[in-house]
Each structure stands twice: as C-alpha cells, then as structure tokens.
mmCIF file of C-alpha atoms and ligand atoms in Angstrom:
data_model
loop_
_atom_site.group_PDB
_atom_site.id
_atom_site.type_symbol
_atom_site.label_atom_id
_atom_site.label_comp_id
_atom_site.label_asym_id
_atom_site.label_seq_id
_atom_site.Cartn_x
_atom_site.Cartn_y
_atom_site.Cartn_z
ATOM 1 C CA UNK A 1 21.751 -17.602 11.801
ATOM 2 C CA UNK A 2 19.196 -19.952 10.314
ATOM 3 C CA UNK A 3 15.377 -19.895 10.413
ATOM 4 C CA UNK A 4 15.214 -22.251 13.434
ATOM 5 C CA UNK A 5 16.469 -19.359 15.567
ATOM 6 C CA UNK A 6 13.583 -17.018 14.774
ATOM 7 C CA UNK A 7 11.110 -16.670 17.597
ATOM 8 C CA UNK A 8 7.563 -17.038 16.309
ATOM 9 C CA UNK A 9 5.124 -15.834 15.199
ATOM 10 C CA UNK A 10 7.279 -13.617 12.988
ATOM 11 C CA UNK A 11 6.830 -11.727 9.723
ATOM 12 C CA UNK A 12 9.342 -13.310 7.412
ATOM 13 C CA UNK A 13 10.553 -11.460 4.294
ATOM 14 C CA UNK A 14 12.092 -13.457 1.469
ATOM 15 C CA UNK A 15 14.612 -10.879 0.279
ATOM 16 C CA UNK A 16 15.275 -12.521 -3.095
ATOM 17 C CA UNK A 17 11.565 -12.461 -3.966
ATOM 18 C CA UNK A 18 11.054 -8.964 -2.507
ATOM 19 C CA UNK A 19 13.891 -7.618 -4.680
ATOM 20 C CA UNK A 20 12.609 -9.491 -7.726
ATOM 21 C CA UNK A 21 9.122 -8.004 -7.217
ATOM 22 C CA UNK A 22 10.565 -4.491 -7.147
ATOM 23 C CA UNK A 23 12.590 -5.164 -10.308
ATOM 24 C CA UNK A 24 9.530 -6.591 -12.083
ATOM 25 C CA UNK A 25 7.357 -3.627 -11.110
ATOM 26 C CA UNK A 26 9.795 -1.087 -12.546
ATOM 27 C CA UNK A 27 10.537 -3.262 -15.586
ATOM 28 C CA UNK A 28 6.827 -3.310 -16.481
ATOM 29 C CA UNK A 29 6.922 0.465 -17.033
ATOM 30 C CA UNK A 30 10.290 0.656 -18.757
ATOM 31 C CA UNK A 31 10.207 2.926 -21.791
ATOM 32 C CA UNK A 32 6.937 4.512 -20.678
ATOM 33 C CA UNK A 33 6.711 8.068 -19.518
ATOM 34 C CA UNK A 34 5.074 7.075 -16.227
ATOM 35 C CA UNK A 35 6.798 7.254 -12.840
ATOM 36 C CA UNK A 36 6.206 5.012 -9.826
ATOM 37 C CA UNK A 37 5.248 6.541 -6.477
ATOM 38 C CA UNK A 38 4.765 3.381 -4.392
ATOM 39 C CA UNK A 39 2.218 3.333 -1.595
ATOM 40 C CA UNK A 40 3.837 2.727 1.789
ATOM 41 C CA UNK A 41 0.548 2.027 3.585
ATOM 42 C CA UNK A 42 1.501 -1.593 2.847
ATOM 43 C CA UNK A 43 5.191 -1.847 3.745
ATOM 44 C CA UNK A 44 5.097 0.668 6.638
ATOM 45 C CA UNK A 45 8.880 0.826 6.898
ATOM 46 C CA UNK A 46 11.310 3.560 5.873
ATOM 47 C CA UNK A 47 13.819 0.857 4.905
ATOM 48 C CA UNK A 48 11.352 -0.365 2.296
ATOM 49 C CA UNK A 49 10.649 3.217 1.210
ATOM 50 C CA UNK A 50 14.363 3.867 0.714
ATOM 51 C CA UNK A 51 14.781 0.606 -1.228
ATOM 52 C CA UNK A 52 11.988 1.717 -3.572
ATOM 53 C CA UNK A 53 13.472 5.185 -4.006
ATOM 54 C CA UNK A 54 16.859 3.608 -4.813
ATOM 55 C CA UNK A 55 15.086 1.472 -7.423
ATOM 56 C CA UNK A 56 13.817 4.628 -9.121
ATOM 57 C CA UNK A 57 10.589 5.657 -7.374
ATOM 58 C CA UNK A 58 9.812 9.349 -7.871
ATOM 59 C CA UNK A 59 8.555 9.706 -4.280
ATOM 60 C CA UNK A 60 6.174 7.815 -2.019
ATOM 61 C CA UNK A 61 2.514 7.768 -1.058
ATOM 62 C CA UNK A 62 1.234 7.327 2.470
ATOM 63 C CA UNK A 63 -2.349 7.081 3.645
ATOM 64 C CA UNK A 64 -2.109 9.001 6.900
ATOM 65 C CA UNK A 65 -0.431 12.078 8.367
ATOM 66 C CA UNK A 66 1.160 9.893 11.054
ATOM 67 C CA UNK A 67 2.812 7.824 8.325
ATOM 68 C CA UNK A 68 4.057 11.004 6.636
ATOM 69 C CA UNK A 69 5.580 12.205 9.915
ATOM 70 C CA UNK A 70 7.565 8.983 10.236
ATOM 71 C CA UNK A 71 8.698 8.880 6.604
ATOM 72 C CA UNK A 72 9.704 12.570 6.625
ATOM 73 C CA UNK A 73 11.746 12.035 9.790
ATOM 74 C CA UNK A 74 13.482 9.181 7.945
ATOM 75 C CA UNK A 75 14.695 11.630 5.291
ATOM 76 C CA UNK A 76 12.026 11.209 2.611
ATOM 77 C CA UNK A 77 10.827 14.525 1.208
ATOM 78 C CA UNK A 78 8.555 13.788 -1.756
ATOM 79 C CA UNK A 79 5.510 12.390 0.037
ATOM 80 C CA UNK A 80 1.909 12.400 -1.160
ATOM 81 C CA UNK A 81 -0.704 11.843 1.560
ATOM 82 C CA UNK A 82 -3.488 10.120 -0.377
ATOM 83 C CA UNK A 83 -6.256 10.586 2.211
ATOM 84 C CA UNK A 84 -8.035 13.874 2.916
ATOM 85 C CA UNK A 85 -6.832 15.584 6.144
ATOM 86 C CA UNK A 86 -9.754 16.919 8.141
ATOM 87 C CA UNK A 87 -10.020 18.463 11.615
ATOM 88 C CA UNK A 88 -8.082 20.849 13.855
ATOM 89 C CA UNK A 89 -5.724 18.288 15.450
ATOM 90 C CA UNK A 90 -4.493 17.134 12.035
ATOM 91 C CA UNK A 91 -4.090 20.658 10.646
ATOM 92 C CA UNK A 92 -2.057 21.595 13.712
ATOM 93 C CA UNK A 93 0.309 18.653 13.143
ATOM 94 C CA UNK A 94 0.389 19.319 9.405
ATOM 95 C CA UNK A 95 1.666 22.860 9.900
ATOM 96 C CA UNK A 96 4.503 21.560 12.086
ATOM 97 C CA UNK A 97 5.415 18.963 9.475
ATOM 98 C CA UNK A 98 5.253 21.363 6.528
ATOM 99 C CA UNK A 99 7.637 23.835 8.160
ATOM 100 C CA UNK A 100 10.491 21.351 7.802
ATOM 101 C CA UNK A 101 9.135 19.336 4.864
ATOM 102 C CA UNK A 102 7.570 21.697 2.315
ATOM 103 C CA UNK A 103 7.461 19.059 -0.462
ATOM 104 C CA UNK A 104 4.664 17.126 1.207
ATOM 105 C CA UNK A 105 1.583 17.018 -1.016
ATOM 106 C CA UNK A 106 -2.051 16.644 -0.037
ATOM 107 C CA UNK A 107 -5.328 15.723 -1.664
ATOM 108 C CA UNK A 108 -8.522 17.748 -1.454
ATOM 109 C CA UNK A 109 -12.030 16.807 -2.614
ATOM 110 C CA UNK A 110 -14.171 19.477 -1.001
ATOM 111 C CA UNK A 111 -14.202 23.283 -0.829
ATOM 112 C CA UNK A 112 -15.055 23.511 2.866
ATOM 113 C CA UNK A 113 -12.071 21.327 3.748
ATOM 114 C CA UNK A 114 -9.851 23.295 1.356
ATOM 115 C CA UNK A 115 -10.891 26.557 3.029
ATOM 116 C CA UNK A 116 -10.124 25.207 6.499
ATOM 117 C CA UNK A 117 -6.708 24.054 5.287
ATOM 118 C CA UNK A 118 -6.060 27.402 3.611
ATOM 119 C CA UNK A 119 -6.998 29.356 6.747
ATOM 120 C CA UNK A 120 -4.630 27.263 8.867
ATOM 121 C CA UNK A 121 -1.767 27.700 6.394
ATOM 122 C CA UNK A 122 -2.421 31.434 6.123
ATOM 123 C CA UNK A 123 -1.997 31.758 9.889
ATOM 124 C CA UNK A 124 1.285 29.867 9.640
ATOM 125 C CA UNK A 125 2.521 31.701 6.527
ATOM 126 C CA UNK A 126 2.830 28.449 4.535
ATOM 127 C CA UNK A 127 1.705 27.126 1.172
ATOM 128 C CA UNK A 128 1.126 23.493 0.187
ATOM 129 C CA UNK A 129 0.910 21.622 -3.104
ATOM 130 C CA UNK A 130 -2.424 19.892 -3.537
ATOM 131 C CA UNK A 131 -4.040 17.441 -5.921
ATOM 132 C CA UNK A 132 -7.767 17.254 -6.517
ATOM 133 C CA UNK A 133 -8.939 13.805 -5.476
ATOM 134 C CA UNK A 134 -11.371 12.601 -8.146
ATOM 135 C CA UNK A 135 -13.916 9.796 -7.768
ATOM 136 C CA UNK A 136 -13.238 7.533 -10.751
ATOM 137 C CA UNK A 137 -15.614 4.801 -9.602
ATOM 138 C CA UNK A 138 -14.554 3.574 -6.185
ATOM 139 C CA UNK A 139 -17.190 5.784 -4.543
ATOM 140 C CA UNK A 140 -15.017 6.403 -1.508
ATOM 141 C CA UNK A 141 -13.468 9.887 -1.405
ATOM 142 C CA UNK A 142 -13.095 12.167 -4.411
ATOM 143 C CA UNK A 143 -15.042 14.918 -6.138
ATOM 144 C CA UNK A 144 -17.270 13.663 -8.950
ATOM 145 C CA UNK A 145 -15.510 14.233 -12.310
ATOM 146 C CA UNK A 146 -18.258 16.580 -13.534
ATOM 147 C CA UNK A 147 -17.720 18.836 -10.490
ATOM 148 C CA UNK A 148 -13.925 18.842 -10.567
ATOM 149 C CA UNK A 149 -13.449 21.988 -12.671
ATOM 150 C CA UNK A 150 -15.792 24.021 -10.492
ATOM 151 C CA UNK A 151 -13.910 22.882 -7.374
ATOM 152 C CA UNK A 152 -10.562 23.648 -9.030
ATOM 153 C CA UNK A 153 -11.707 27.182 -9.870
ATOM 154 C CA UNK A 154 -12.791 27.776 -6.268
ATOM 155 C CA UNK A 155 -9.652 26.235 -4.793
ATOM 156 C CA UNK A 156 -7.473 28.358 -7.069
ATOM 157 C CA UNK A 157 -8.752 31.433 -5.205
ATOM 158 C CA UNK A 158 -7.164 30.097 -2.006
ATOM 159 C CA UNK A 159 -3.678 31.576 -1.903
ATOM 160 C CA UNK A 160 -2.074 29.009 0.355
ATOM 161 C CA UNK A 161 -3.015 25.993 -1.760
ATOM 162 C CA UNK A 162 -1.240 25.349 -5.047
ATOM 163 C CA UNK A 163 -3.088 22.968 -7.328
ATOM 164 C CA UNK A 164 -0.534 20.810 -9.163
ATOM 165 C CA UNK A 165 -2.546 17.813 -10.314
ATOM 166 C CA UNK A 166 -5.196 15.174 -9.752
ATOM 167 C CA UNK A 167 -5.480 11.810 -8.035
ATOM 168 C CA UNK A 168 -8.046 9.148 -8.984
ATOM 169 C CA UNK A 169 -7.717 5.749 -7.315
ATOM 170 C CA UNK A 170 -9.713 2.843 -8.737
ATOM 171 C CA UNK A 171 -9.416 0.681 -5.628
ATOM 172 C CA UNK A 172 -12.597 -1.251 -6.410
ATOM 173 C CA UNK A 173 -10.893 -2.887 -9.407
ATOM 174 C CA UNK A 174 -7.641 -4.079 -7.857
ATOM 175 C CA UNK A 175 -8.708 -7.675 -7.183
ATOM 176 C CA UNK A 176 -11.156 -8.217 -10.043
ATOM 177 C CA UNK A 177 -10.624 -11.885 -10.916
ATOM 178 C CA UNK A 178 -11.348 -11.257 -14.598
ATOM 179 C CA UNK A 179 -8.245 -9.848 -16.301
ATOM 180 C CA UNK A 180 -10.265 -8.460 -19.214
ATOM 181 C CA UNK A 181 -12.852 -6.859 -17.011
ATOM 182 C CA UNK A 182 -10.184 -5.357 -14.771
ATOM 183 C CA UNK A 183 -8.337 -3.897 -17.737
ATOM 184 C CA UNK A 184 -11.430 -2.527 -19.469
ATOM 185 C CA UNK A 185 -12.894 -1.051 -16.279
ATOM 186 C CA UNK A 186 -9.528 0.472 -15.426
ATOM 187 C CA UNK A 187 -9.191 2.065 -18.859
ATOM 188 C CA UNK A 188 -12.706 3.497 -18.427
ATOM 189 C CA UNK A 189 -11.720 4.926 -15.023
ATOM 190 C CA UNK A 190 -8.570 6.418 -16.606
ATOM 191 C CA UNK A 191 -10.728 8.062 -19.259
ATOM 192 C CA UNK A 192 -12.623 9.839 -16.472
ATOM 193 C CA UNK A 193 -9.404 10.927 -14.776
ATOM 194 C CA UNK A 194 -7.775 11.933 -18.063
ATOM 195 C CA UNK A 195 -10.792 13.994 -19.036
ATOM 196 C CA UNK A 196 -10.628 15.926 -15.763
ATOM 197 C CA UNK A 197 -6.891 16.527 -16.238
ATOM 198 C CA UNK A 198 -7.554 17.739 -19.781
ATOM 199 C CA UNK A 199 -10.353 20.096 -18.692
ATOM 200 C CA UNK A 200 -8.290 21.559 -15.878
ATOM 201 C CA UNK A 201 -5.289 22.040 -18.114
ATOM 202 C CA UNK A 202 -7.464 23.755 -20.715
ATOM 203 C CA UNK A 203 -8.590 26.137 -17.994
ATOM 204 C CA UNK A 204 -5.003 27.093 -17.250
ATOM 205 C CA UNK A 205 -4.143 24.724 -14.399
ATOM 206 C CA UNK A 206 -0.783 23.014 -14.390
ATOM 207 C CA UNK A 207 -1.322 19.242 -14.302
ATOM 208 C CA UNK A 208 2.154 18.260 -13.138
ATOM 209 C CA UNK A 209 0.901 15.087 -11.413
ATOM 210 C CA UNK A 210 -1.858 12.738 -12.564
ATOM 211 C CA UNK A 211 -1.579 9.867 -10.093
ATOM 212 C CA UNK A 212 -3.529 6.633 -9.827
ATOM 213 C CA UNK A 213 -3.344 2.860 -9.774
ATOM 214 C CA UNK A 214 -2.502 -0.061 -7.515
ATOM 215 C CA UNK A 215 -0.853 -3.463 -7.822
ATOM 216 C CA UNK A 216 -3.792 -4.920 -9.756
ATOM 217 C CA UNK A 217 -4.147 -2.091 -12.288
ATOM 218 C CA UNK A 218 -1.016 0.020 -12.624
ATOM 219 C CA UNK A 219 0.119 -1.369 -16.022
ATOM 220 C CA UNK A 220 -3.335 -0.526 -17.461
ATOM 221 C CA UNK A 221 -3.233 2.950 -15.895
ATOM 222 C CA UNK A 222 0.130 3.552 -17.532
ATOM 223 C CA UNK A 223 -1.466 3.042 -20.974
ATOM 224 C CA UNK A 224 -3.361 6.317 -20.618
ATOM 225 C CA UNK A 225 -1.369 9.248 -22.050
ATOM 226 C CA UNK A 226 -2.355 11.705 -19.303
ATOM 227 C CA UNK A 227 -1.277 9.519 -16.368
ATOM 228 C CA UNK A 228 2.103 10.690 -15.040
ATOM 229 C CA UNK A 229 2.586 8.273 -12.138
ATOM 230 C CA UNK A 230 1.171 5.158 -10.455
ATOM 231 C CA UNK A 231 0.842 4.174 -6.799
ATOM 232 C CA UNK A 232 1.104 0.382 -6.355
ATOM 233 C CA UNK A 233 2.014 -0.851 -2.866
ATOM 234 C CA UNK A 234 1.250 -4.515 -2.286
ATOM 235 C CA UNK A 235 3.490 -5.742 -5.120
ATOM 236 C CA UNK A 236 6.549 -5.730 -2.846
ATOM 237 C CA UNK A 237 5.143 -8.597 -0.754
ATOM 238 C CA UNK A 238 1.868 -9.802 -2.310
ATOM 239 C CA UNK A 239 -0.858 -11.662 -0.378
ATOM 240 C CA UNK A 240 -3.150 -14.554 -1.206
ATOM 241 C CA UNK A 241 -5.870 -12.176 -2.452
ATOM 242 C CA UNK A 242 -3.496 -10.685 -5.027
ATOM 243 C CA UNK A 243 -1.908 -14.074 -5.791
ATOM 244 C CA UNK A 244 -5.387 -15.240 -6.863
ATOM 245 C CA UNK A 245 -5.828 -12.220 -9.161
ATOM 246 C CA UNK A 246 -4.927 -13.233 -12.731
ATOM 247 C CA UNK A 247 -2.161 -11.393 -14.549
ATOM 248 C CA UNK A 248 -0.537 -9.845 -11.457
ATOM 249 C CA UNK A 249 3.051 -10.947 -12.081
ATOM 250 C CA UNK A 250 4.535 -10.851 -8.551
ATOM 251 C CA UNK A 251 5.434 -13.613 -6.084
ATOM 252 C CA UNK A 252 4.775 -14.080 -2.392
ATOM 253 C CA UNK A 253 7.636 -12.460 -0.435
ATOM 254 C CA UNK A 254 6.040 -12.235 3.005
ATOM 255 C CA UNK A 255 4.809 -14.975 5.313
ATOM 256 C CA UNK A 256 4.029 -15.366 8.968
ATOM 257 C CA UNK A 257 6.406 -17.950 10.371
ATOM 258 C CA UNK A 258 4.654 -20.002 13.045
ATOM 259 C CA UNK A 259 5.500 -22.994 15.244
ATOM 260 C CA UNK A 260 3.429 -26.144 15.719
ATOM 261 C CA UNK A 261 2.712 -26.178 19.457
ATOM 262 C CA UNK A 262 0.248 -29.090 19.670
ATOM 263 C CA UNK A 263 -0.767 -32.030 17.466
ATOM 264 C CA UNK A 264 -3.566 -34.591 17.495
ATOM 265 C CA UNK A 265 -4.601 -36.969 14.688
ATOM 266 C CA UNK A 266 -5.436 -34.845 11.643
ATOM 267 C CA UNK A 267 -5.019 -31.510 13.398
ATOM 268 C CA UNK A 268 -2.125 -29.313 14.411
ATOM 269 C CA UNK A 269 -2.143 -26.072 16.351
ATOM 270 C CA UNK A 270 0.259 -23.243 15.533
ATOM 271 C CA UNK A 271 1.067 -20.125 17.541
ATOM 272 C CA UNK A 272 -0.447 -17.687 14.991
ATOM 273 C CA UNK A 273 -4.087 -16.643 15.324
ATOM 274 C CA UNK A 274 -6.074 -13.431 14.982
ATOM 275 C CA UNK A 275 -3.281 -11.358 16.560
ATOM 276 C CA UNK A 276 -0.775 -12.446 13.900
ATOM 277 C CA UNK A 277 -2.822 -12.667 10.693
ATOM 278 C CA UNK A 278 -5.699 -10.429 9.612
ATOM 279 C CA UNK A 279 -8.873 -12.092 8.304
ATOM 280 C CA UNK A 280 -10.675 -9.235 6.489
ATOM 281 C CA UNK A 281 -9.778 -10.915 3.164
ATOM 282 C CA UNK A 282 -10.135 -14.508 4.359
ATOM 283 C CA UNK A 283 -7.779 -16.905 6.112
ATOM 284 C CA UNK A 284 -4.074 -17.392 5.472
ATOM 285 C CA UNK A 285 -2.757 -20.143 3.209
ATOM 286 C CA UNK A 286 -0.052 -22.584 4.329
ATOM 287 C CA UNK A 287 2.995 -22.254 2.058
ATOM 288 C CA UNK A 288 4.524 -25.401 0.547
ATOM 289 C CA UNK A 289 2.205 -27.589 2.596
ATOM 290 C CA UNK A 290 -0.223 -29.395 0.314
ATOM 291 C CA UNK A 291 -3.204 -31.129 1.910
ATOM 292 C CA UNK A 292 -3.534 -28.840 4.915
ATOM 293 C CA UNK A 293 -5.733 -25.779 5.492
ATOM 294 C CA UNK A 294 -5.340 -22.995 8.043
ATOM 295 C CA UNK A 295 -8.016 -21.212 10.059
ATOM 296 C CA UNK A 296 -7.719 -19.042 13.161
ATOM 297 C CA UNK A 297 -8.456 -20.856 16.424
ATOM 298 C CA UNK A 298 -8.366 -17.838 18.712
ATOM 299 C CA UNK A 299 -6.228 -14.776 19.287
ATOM 300 C CA UNK A 300 -3.009 -16.739 19.740
ATOM 301 C CA UNK A 301 -3.781 -20.059 18.052
ATOM 302 C CA UNK A 302 -4.212 -21.287 14.504
ATOM 303 C CA UNK A 303 -5.712 -24.584 13.409
ATOM 304 C CA UNK A 304 -4.126 -26.680 10.666
ATOM 305 C CA UNK A 305 -6.479 -29.363 9.334
ATOM 306 C CA UNK A 306 -5.403 -32.220 7.136
ATOM 307 C CA UNK A 307 -7.664 -32.433 4.087
ATOM 308 C CA UNK A 308 -5.632 -35.066 2.219
ATOM 309 C CA UNK A 309 -4.727 -38.303 4.038
ATOM 310 C CA UNK A 310 -1.578 -38.518 1.887
ATOM 311 C CA UNK A 311 -0.301 -35.159 3.163
ATOM 312 C CA UNK A 312 2.834 -35.099 5.329
ATOM 313 C CA UNK A 313 2.336 -35.308 9.093
ATOM 314 C CA UNK A 314 3.105 -32.306 11.245
ATOM 315 C CA UNK A 315 4.979 -32.613 14.525
ATOM 316 C CA UNK A 316 5.603 -30.481 17.554
ATOM 317 C CA UNK A 317 8.148 -27.767 16.863
ATOM 318 C CA UNK A 318 7.696 -27.752 13.087
ATOM 319 C CA UNK A 319 8.007 -24.286 11.540
ATOM 320 C CA UNK A 320 5.236 -23.384 9.084
ATOM 321 C CA UNK A 321 4.985 -20.398 6.787
ATOM 322 C CA UNK A 322 1.517 -18.904 6.317
ATOM 323 C CA UNK A 323 0.758 -16.561 3.421
ATOM 324 C CA UNK A 324 -1.416 -13.672 4.683
ATOM 325 C CA UNK A 325 -4.683 -13.008 2.865
ATOM 326 C CA UNK A 326 -4.221 -9.230 3.202
ATOM 327 C CA UNK A 327 -0.782 -7.702 3.651
ATOM 328 C CA UNK A 328 -1.683 -4.196 4.912
ATOM 329 C CA UNK A 329 -3.734 -5.291 7.878
ATOM 330 C CA UNK A 330 -1.417 -8.205 8.727
ATOM 331 C CA UNK A 331 1.732 -6.066 8.715
ATOM 332 C CA UNK A 332 -0.062 -3.636 11.045
ATOM 333 C CA UNK A 333 -0.160 -6.393 13.698
ATOM 334 C CA UNK A 334 3.637 -6.720 13.906
ATOM 335 C CA UNK A 335 6.560 -4.663 15.224
ATOM 336 C CA UNK A 336 9.331 -6.137 13.083
ATOM 337 C CA UNK A 337 10.086 -7.811 9.783
ATOM 338 C CA UNK A 338 12.564 -10.665 9.843
ATOM 339 C CA UNK A 339 14.308 -10.629 6.458
ATOM 340 C CA UNK A 340 15.972 -13.822 5.254
ATOM 341 C CA UNK A 341 17.916 -14.826 2.164
ATOM 342 C CA UNK A 342 17.990 -18.499 1.234
ATOM 343 C CA UNK A 343 17.145 -19.394 4.823
ATOM 344 C CA UNK A 344 19.861 -17.211 6.394
ATOM 345 C CA UNK A 345 18.639 -14.407 8.633
ATOM 346 C CA UNK A 346 19.485 -10.753 8.081
ATOM 347 C CA UNK A 347 19.013 -7.832 10.534
ATOM 348 C CA UNK A 348 15.361 -7.068 11.366
ATOM 349 C CA UNK A 349 13.481 -4.046 9.951
ATOM 350 C CA UNK A 350 11.256 -2.053 12.257
ATOM 351 C CA UNK A 351 7.664 -1.557 11.091
ATOM 352 C CA UNK A 352 7.757 2.105 12.027
ATOM 353 C CA UNK A 353 4.310 3.145 10.873
ATOM 354 C CA UNK A 354 2.531 0.283 12.566
ATOM 355 C CA UNK A 355 -0.515 1.788 14.257
ATOM 356 C CA UNK A 356 0.002 5.251 12.710
ATOM 357 C CA UNK A 357 -3.666 5.501 11.819
ATOM 358 C CA UNK A 358 -4.128 9.173 12.722
HETATM 359 C C1 PLP B 401 -5.021 5.776 -2.754
HETATM 360 C C2 PLP B 401 -4.337 4.453 -2.901
HETATM 361 N N1 PLP B 401 -3.401 4.307 -3.851
HETATM 362 C C3 PLP B 401 -2.737 3.155 -4.019
HETATM 363 C C4 PLP B 401 -2.981 2.054 -3.208
HETATM 364 C C5 PLP B 401 -2.134 0.826 -3.407
HETATM 365 O O1 PLP B 401 -2.822 -0.324 -3.614
HETATM 366 P P1 PLP B 401 -2.135 -1.758 -3.565
HETATM 367 O O2 PLP B 401 -1.529 -1.963 -2.226
HETATM 368 O O3 PLP B 401 -3.292 -2.633 -3.779
HETATM 369 O O4 PLP B 401 -1.127 -1.781 -4.629
HETATM 370 C C6 PLP B 401 -3.970 2.150 -2.216
HETATM 371 C C7 PLP B 401 -4.316 0.989 -1.392
HETATM 372 O O5 PLP B 401 -5.296 0.896 -0.716
HETATM 373 C C8 PLP B 401 -4.656 3.381 -2.048
HETATM 374 O O6 PLP B 401 -5.589 3.539 -1.094
#
C-alpha cells in the first residue's frame, strides 16, 4: 500500500528516520556511564516504548498516572512518573497500580504531599520508590536545592516511601537557540542537581538514580559525573521548534499528511487545521515545499500561501506533509500513527495515551 491510500489528515511516521533518531540518541552516550530513560509523554504509544527498551533504554518516564496505567498494562515495569501525584482520586488509582506494578517510581517535592502518599500506602500495606524532585532553574515543580536535604530527612521518616534518588529537569533550556548558552546553563543546572545528590549521599541516602535532561540538553547532562540517566523524549520524532535549535542532531520523522481540498490563485486549502496540528509553538512547516507557508484556517482547514512566484503550483488532491511545531500537543490530537518506509505503508500504531491527562 502506498501513501495515496492513507486517509487524511494522518500522523505519518517515517520509520527509517525514526529508527535513525533512536540509534543516534543512544550512540551519543556510548561509552558513558549514563542510561537513557526516554520520556513517553511525547510518543504516547507502548509500541514506541518497547522499541526504545529494545534499543537499550533502562526504563521509561511518563508525565501522568494515566500514562503509567497504560504503559504498565502493556508490560512495562520500570516506569518513572515525573509529575507530582496529588489528591485522593490519584492516590486511590496509584495503590491499585502499585499492587501489580511495584517498580513504578514517583517524584515528591513537598512534605505534606509525601505524608498524604505515605498514609495512603500505609493503609494499603505498600511501599514505593521515590525521587526528590529538585528545582534546578525551570521554576515549575521541585524543592529548592537548599531545602532538599531537610525534605529528604523528613521524608526518610515515612516508612512507606523509599528515597532512591533525585530528579531535576531543566525544561526552560531545551530550545535555547544559542548552543553555548544552552550548554553552559545546563552545566550550571547540573551542578545544582549534583550538589544535592552529593549532600544527600553524604547524609547516608542512596542516590541510585539522578535523572534529568531532554532532547535539547541530554548530552550536556551526561557530562556531569553524578548524573545516572537522562530523559529525552522528542528526539524520536522532532518538531520544527527542535529542528530550529542548533546542535540537536535528529531529523524530522513525523508529519501530518494532509490533502489539498481547494485551490485559488496563490492559495490552497488543506484538510488540516487546529484539530490536526497544535499551535502553542507556532504554525507547522510544509515539508519539501519551498515557497509556500502554512497557517491554520479553522478547526478543519489549513491555508497554504505562495510566497515565491516560482514555487510549484498545488492542485486539488495533492498530498502535503506538514512538520508540526510541537510534537507532544500535536500527537495528543490523533488516535493513530501511520508508519511508512520509503513510501510503503506499514500497520498503524495506536496512540494509547492520547488524552491520558489525569
Ligand atoms: C520531566 C521531563 N523530562 C523530560 C522531558 C523530555 O523533554 P523532550 O521531549 O523535550 O525531550 C520532559 C518534557 O517536557 C519533561 O517534562
């Protein structure tokens, strides 16, 4: 089956590039004592998770409990949930999940939350491995580095939580357009994380996992001697935001395939709008189509505008590939991936954690 038989809009995976990206990611850390625990908040499919584990990943990260439930049911045991779990409904579901999947790991950045988690696990007779989430500069979640030891000492009194490491994600640096600045800022963030790991270890805590990093920073993170693993996610597919970030050595493996449904003079309308491509990082970029720009023209429509009179004309029924500006939020709009190799279709992959935001 060839591309012409794909109904559009569709999320098209170039398998050759996808596989090359995975190879390149692991190759970049060859010979280093740093494992890869890829983040599946991007790929959202257990098929992708299994491919990464086969390539040598030590486990996976997910952002949400709902994602962990899906990945655990697909046979993946070593899962780190990188977002704090707060509130009775989540703790109830967590207990159910932990009964069958005791290797799931959580992050904690606050004593009150740790106590609530501990109380719930005590009632269930369970224990969970936890990492202290440390704020290394993103100013999102995470205990401030100077307060980490105090929190660790308090958390260590809670019998149902076992502290096994630290997480510090420098998300604010991932797309820094200056390579030098990104590297230097990342090394500074790693110093903060490394110092916390050192302090905790000196106080008798086992620092089995020191986890950090994303697609834009993970090679820099791996330079720090205390980092044990990195968490890149977007590298498998890439998006136009990452493609514009210097020194990120991966290629575009994911596009939204769309059909031209109307044409007039220097404009063409495709069947991919806001419901097919997210816009939080800007508009998509037409692939292999010089002289045309894309912008959304409604929920179901996209506008192609000719900016170069020499550019090729578009006609009704043409298939266009659009490179998403942000993979995570675009993938979350779709039910299926359509993998292809050299233009020949392969069986679809379900995007199982689409919408698993709880
Ligand atoms: C905690 C954490 N780690 C790792 C990542 C992976 O980042 P990327 O997809 O940019 O590689 C993310 C992405 O948001 C994240 O939130």
